[in-house]
Short mmCIF file of C-alpha atoms in Angstrom, two decimals:
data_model
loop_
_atom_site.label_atom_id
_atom_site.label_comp_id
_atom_site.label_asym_id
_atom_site.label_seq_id
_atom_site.Cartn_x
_atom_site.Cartn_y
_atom_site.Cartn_z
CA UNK A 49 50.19 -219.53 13.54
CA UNK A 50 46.51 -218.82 12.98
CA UNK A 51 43.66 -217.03 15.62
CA UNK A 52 41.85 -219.92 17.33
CA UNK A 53 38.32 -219.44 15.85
CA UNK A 54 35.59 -218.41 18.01
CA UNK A 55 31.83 -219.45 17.48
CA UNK A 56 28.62 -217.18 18.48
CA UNK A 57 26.39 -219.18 20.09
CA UNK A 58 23.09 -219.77 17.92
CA UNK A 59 19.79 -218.25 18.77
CA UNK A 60 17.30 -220.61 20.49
CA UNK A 61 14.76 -220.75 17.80
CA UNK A 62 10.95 -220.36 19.98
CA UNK A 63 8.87 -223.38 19.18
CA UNK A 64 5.61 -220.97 19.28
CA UNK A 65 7.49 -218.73 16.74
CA UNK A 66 4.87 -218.07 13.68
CA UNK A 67 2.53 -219.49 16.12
CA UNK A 68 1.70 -216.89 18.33
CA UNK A 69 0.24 -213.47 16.92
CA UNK A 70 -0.06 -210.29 19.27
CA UNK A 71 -3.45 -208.85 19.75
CA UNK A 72 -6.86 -209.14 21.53
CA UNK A 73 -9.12 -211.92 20.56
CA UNK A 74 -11.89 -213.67 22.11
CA UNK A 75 -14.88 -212.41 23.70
CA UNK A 76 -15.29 -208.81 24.41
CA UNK A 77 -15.44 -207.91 27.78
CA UNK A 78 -15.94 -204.99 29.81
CA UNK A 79 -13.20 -203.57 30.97
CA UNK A 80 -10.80 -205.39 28.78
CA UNK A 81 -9.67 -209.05 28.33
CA UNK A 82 -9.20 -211.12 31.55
CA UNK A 83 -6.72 -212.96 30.45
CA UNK A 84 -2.77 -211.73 29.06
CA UNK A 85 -1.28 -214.34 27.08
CA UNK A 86 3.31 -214.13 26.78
CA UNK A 87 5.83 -216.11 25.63
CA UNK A 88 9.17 -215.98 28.36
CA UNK A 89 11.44 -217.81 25.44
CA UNK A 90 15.29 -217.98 26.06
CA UNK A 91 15.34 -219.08 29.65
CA UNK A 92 18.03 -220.85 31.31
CA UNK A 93 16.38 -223.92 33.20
CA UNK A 94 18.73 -225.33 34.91
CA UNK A 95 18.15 -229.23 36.40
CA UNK A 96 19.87 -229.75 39.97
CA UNK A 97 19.40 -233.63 41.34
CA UNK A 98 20.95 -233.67 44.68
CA UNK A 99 21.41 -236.85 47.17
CA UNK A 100 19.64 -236.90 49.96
CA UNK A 101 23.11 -236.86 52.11
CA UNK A 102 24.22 -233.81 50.31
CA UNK A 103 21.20 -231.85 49.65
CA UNK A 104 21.60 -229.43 52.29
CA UNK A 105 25.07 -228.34 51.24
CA UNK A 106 24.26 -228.47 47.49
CA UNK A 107 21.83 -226.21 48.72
CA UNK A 108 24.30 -223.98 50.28
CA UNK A 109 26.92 -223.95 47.93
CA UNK A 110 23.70 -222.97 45.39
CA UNK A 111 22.91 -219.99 47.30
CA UNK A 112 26.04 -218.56 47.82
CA UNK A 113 26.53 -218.92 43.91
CA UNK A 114 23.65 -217.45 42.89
CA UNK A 115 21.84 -215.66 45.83
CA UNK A 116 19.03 -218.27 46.22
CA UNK A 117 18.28 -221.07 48.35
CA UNK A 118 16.17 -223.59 46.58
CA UNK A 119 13.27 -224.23 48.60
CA UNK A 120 13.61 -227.52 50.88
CA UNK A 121 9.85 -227.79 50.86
CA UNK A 122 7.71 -229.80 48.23
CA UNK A 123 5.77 -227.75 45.63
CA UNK A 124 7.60 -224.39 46.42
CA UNK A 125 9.50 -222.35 44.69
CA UNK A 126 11.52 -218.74 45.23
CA UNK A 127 12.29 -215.67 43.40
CA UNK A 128 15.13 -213.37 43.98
CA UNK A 129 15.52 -210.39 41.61
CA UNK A 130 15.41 -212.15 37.74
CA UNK A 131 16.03 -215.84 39.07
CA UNK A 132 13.32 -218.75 40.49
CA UNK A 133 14.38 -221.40 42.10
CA UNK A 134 11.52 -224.29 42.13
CA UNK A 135 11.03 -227.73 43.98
CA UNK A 136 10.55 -230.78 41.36
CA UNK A 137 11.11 -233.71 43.26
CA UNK A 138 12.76 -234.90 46.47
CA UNK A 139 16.18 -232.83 46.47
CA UNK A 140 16.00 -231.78 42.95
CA UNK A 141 15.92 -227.97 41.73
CA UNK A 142 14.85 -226.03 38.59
CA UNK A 143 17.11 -222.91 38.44
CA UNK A 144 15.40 -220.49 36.30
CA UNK A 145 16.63 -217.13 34.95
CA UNK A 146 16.43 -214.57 31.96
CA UNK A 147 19.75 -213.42 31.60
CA UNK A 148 21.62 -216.55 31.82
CA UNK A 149 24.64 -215.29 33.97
CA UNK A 150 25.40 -218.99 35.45
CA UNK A 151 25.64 -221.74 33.02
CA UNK A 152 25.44 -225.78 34.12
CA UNK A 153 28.90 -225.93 33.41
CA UNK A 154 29.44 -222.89 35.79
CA UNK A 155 27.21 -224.63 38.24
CA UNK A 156 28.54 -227.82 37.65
CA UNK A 157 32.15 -227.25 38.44
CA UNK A 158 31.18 -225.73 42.11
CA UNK A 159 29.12 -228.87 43.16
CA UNK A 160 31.42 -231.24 41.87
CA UNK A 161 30.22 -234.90 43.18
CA UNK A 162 28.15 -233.89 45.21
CA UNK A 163 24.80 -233.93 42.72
CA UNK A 164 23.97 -234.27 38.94
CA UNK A 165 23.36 -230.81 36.50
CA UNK A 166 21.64 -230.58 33.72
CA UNK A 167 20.48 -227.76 31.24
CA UNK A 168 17.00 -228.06 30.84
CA UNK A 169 15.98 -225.10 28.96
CA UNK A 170 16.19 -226.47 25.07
CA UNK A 171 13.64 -229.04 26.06
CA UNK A 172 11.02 -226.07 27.32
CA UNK A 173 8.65 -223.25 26.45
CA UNK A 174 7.29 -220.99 28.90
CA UNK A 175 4.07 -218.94 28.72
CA UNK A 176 2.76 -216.59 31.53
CA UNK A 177 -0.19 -216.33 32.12
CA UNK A 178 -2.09 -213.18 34.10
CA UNK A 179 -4.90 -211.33 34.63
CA UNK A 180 -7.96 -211.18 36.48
CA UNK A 181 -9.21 -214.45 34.99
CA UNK A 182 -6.28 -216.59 35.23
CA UNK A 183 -7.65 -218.67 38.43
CA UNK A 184 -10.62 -219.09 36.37
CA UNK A 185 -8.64 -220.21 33.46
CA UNK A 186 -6.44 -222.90 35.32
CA UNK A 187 -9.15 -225.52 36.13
CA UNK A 188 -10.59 -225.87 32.51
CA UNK A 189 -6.91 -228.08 32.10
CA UNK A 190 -6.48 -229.17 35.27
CA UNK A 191 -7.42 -230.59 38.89
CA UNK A 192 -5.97 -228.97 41.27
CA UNK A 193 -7.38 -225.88 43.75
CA UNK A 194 -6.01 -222.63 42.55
CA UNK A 195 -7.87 -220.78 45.10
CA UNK A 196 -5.33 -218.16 46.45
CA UNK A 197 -5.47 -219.48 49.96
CA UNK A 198 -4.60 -223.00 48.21
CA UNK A 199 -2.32 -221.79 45.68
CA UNK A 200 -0.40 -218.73 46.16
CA UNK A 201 3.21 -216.71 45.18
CA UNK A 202 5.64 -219.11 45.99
CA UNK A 203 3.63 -222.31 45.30
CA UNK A 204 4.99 -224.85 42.11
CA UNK A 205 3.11 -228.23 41.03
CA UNK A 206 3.41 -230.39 38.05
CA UNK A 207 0.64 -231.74 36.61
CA UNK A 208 -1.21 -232.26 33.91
CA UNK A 209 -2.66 -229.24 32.37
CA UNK A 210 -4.62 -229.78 28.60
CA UNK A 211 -3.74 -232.73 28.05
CA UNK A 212 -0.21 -231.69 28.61
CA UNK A 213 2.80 -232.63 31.53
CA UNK A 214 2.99 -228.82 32.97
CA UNK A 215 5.32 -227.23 35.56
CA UNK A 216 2.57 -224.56 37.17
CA UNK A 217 4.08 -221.53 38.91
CA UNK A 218 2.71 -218.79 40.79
CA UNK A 219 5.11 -216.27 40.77
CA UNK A 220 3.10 -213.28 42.15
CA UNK A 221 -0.65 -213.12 43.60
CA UNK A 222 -1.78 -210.19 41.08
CA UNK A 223 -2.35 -212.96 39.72
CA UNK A 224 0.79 -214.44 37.36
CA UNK A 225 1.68 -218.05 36.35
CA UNK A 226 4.29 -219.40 34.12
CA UNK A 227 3.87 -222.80 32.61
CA UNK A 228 6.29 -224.49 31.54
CA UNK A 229 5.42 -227.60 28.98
CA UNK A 230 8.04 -229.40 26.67
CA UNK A 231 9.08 -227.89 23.43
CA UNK A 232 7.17 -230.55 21.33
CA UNK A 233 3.88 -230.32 23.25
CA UNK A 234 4.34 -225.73 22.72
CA UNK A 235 2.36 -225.56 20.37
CA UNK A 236 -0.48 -227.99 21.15
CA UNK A 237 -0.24 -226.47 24.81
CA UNK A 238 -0.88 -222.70 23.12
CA UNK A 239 -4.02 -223.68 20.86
CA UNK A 240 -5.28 -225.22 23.81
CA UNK A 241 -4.80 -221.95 26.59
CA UNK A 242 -5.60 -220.34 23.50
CA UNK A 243 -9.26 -221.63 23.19
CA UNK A 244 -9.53 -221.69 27.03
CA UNK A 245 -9.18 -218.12 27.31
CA UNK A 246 -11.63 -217.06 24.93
CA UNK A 247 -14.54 -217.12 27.08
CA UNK A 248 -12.53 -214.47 29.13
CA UNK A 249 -11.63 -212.40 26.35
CA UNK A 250 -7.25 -212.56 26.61
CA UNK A 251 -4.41 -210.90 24.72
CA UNK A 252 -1.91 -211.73 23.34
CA UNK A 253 1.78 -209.39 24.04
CA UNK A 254 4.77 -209.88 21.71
CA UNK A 255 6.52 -207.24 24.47
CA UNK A 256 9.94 -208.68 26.33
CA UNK A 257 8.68 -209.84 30.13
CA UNK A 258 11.75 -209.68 32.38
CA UNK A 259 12.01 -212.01 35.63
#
């Protein structure tokens, strides 16, 4: 009797990949560029849709399985260790994290009836943007008040940012966003952020970025 045959899993292949080129471009500044410029590629997004009679212990059961309760509040989101947790709609969840250790299926099988899970992170790219600048940067795209005492660490909004449907997320007040757009708009999304950030002088890091 043969060996059952076992299949790697195949790299995600980055949407931005040939697209994006390390360096520093844009104006020169003093002091150094305003704006960094990094693709987070190979997240797990993970889609939880709750109802709105078993939210509360879909949000239980999610933070005893991974250590985070997603954030009952709209336009919030949470970070514990490598994993974010952020509000996209009336008991619905992103679960976000670099190392996928918890799969949908993983997820899934714990919450049984009880709400709907989906992997989300095929459809996505994700660029961070930071620096000094990035506030500045934001509101060429978009509408919305990224003043820190507006938007802060532990604020989420989608919206439309160039021309693009955008999940905004301030992850630390330093400060850093990620941005998450879907994989066909990538690379539209990056020569746009691209151009805005070249009145701010921005680079552009090939370097791994973990959590």
């Amino acid at each position: 009797m043969g060996s059952a045959c076992v299949f790697d899993k195949p790299e995600r292949l980055s949407a931005l990949s040939g697209v994006i080129e390390p360096g520093t471009f844009g104006r020169k500044i003093a002091g150094g560029p305003g704006i960094t410029l990094r693709e987070r590629p190979n997240l797990s997004i993970i889609q939880v849709a709750a109802y709105a009679d078993t939210a509360e212990e879909t949000g239980a059961v999610i933070q005893d399985l991974i250590g985070v309760l997603p954030p009952p509040e709209p336009n919030r989101s949470i970070m514990v260790d490598s994993i974010q947790s952020c509000w996209i709609a009336p008991h619905k969840w992103w679960i976000i994290e670099t190392d996928q250790r918890h799969g949908a299926e993983f997820i899934a099988g714990h919450l049984g009836n009880g709400a709907a899970v989906t992997s989300q992170g095929h459809g996505r790219s994700c660029i961070r943007l930071s620096g000094q600048s990035a506030r500045d940067l934001l509101p060429k795209g978009c509408t919305l008040d990224f003043h820190p005492s507006r938007f802060s660490a532990g604020h989420c909004a989608q919206t439309s940012l160039g021309h693009s449907n955008a999940l905004i997320n301030c992850i630390d007040d330093e400060p850093i966003f990620d941005l998450y757009v879907f994989r066909s708009y990538a690379v539209s999304f990056w020569e746009w952020i691209a151009d805005a950030a070249g009145e701010f002088g921005y680079q552009v890091s090939s370097s791994p970025e973990h959590g």
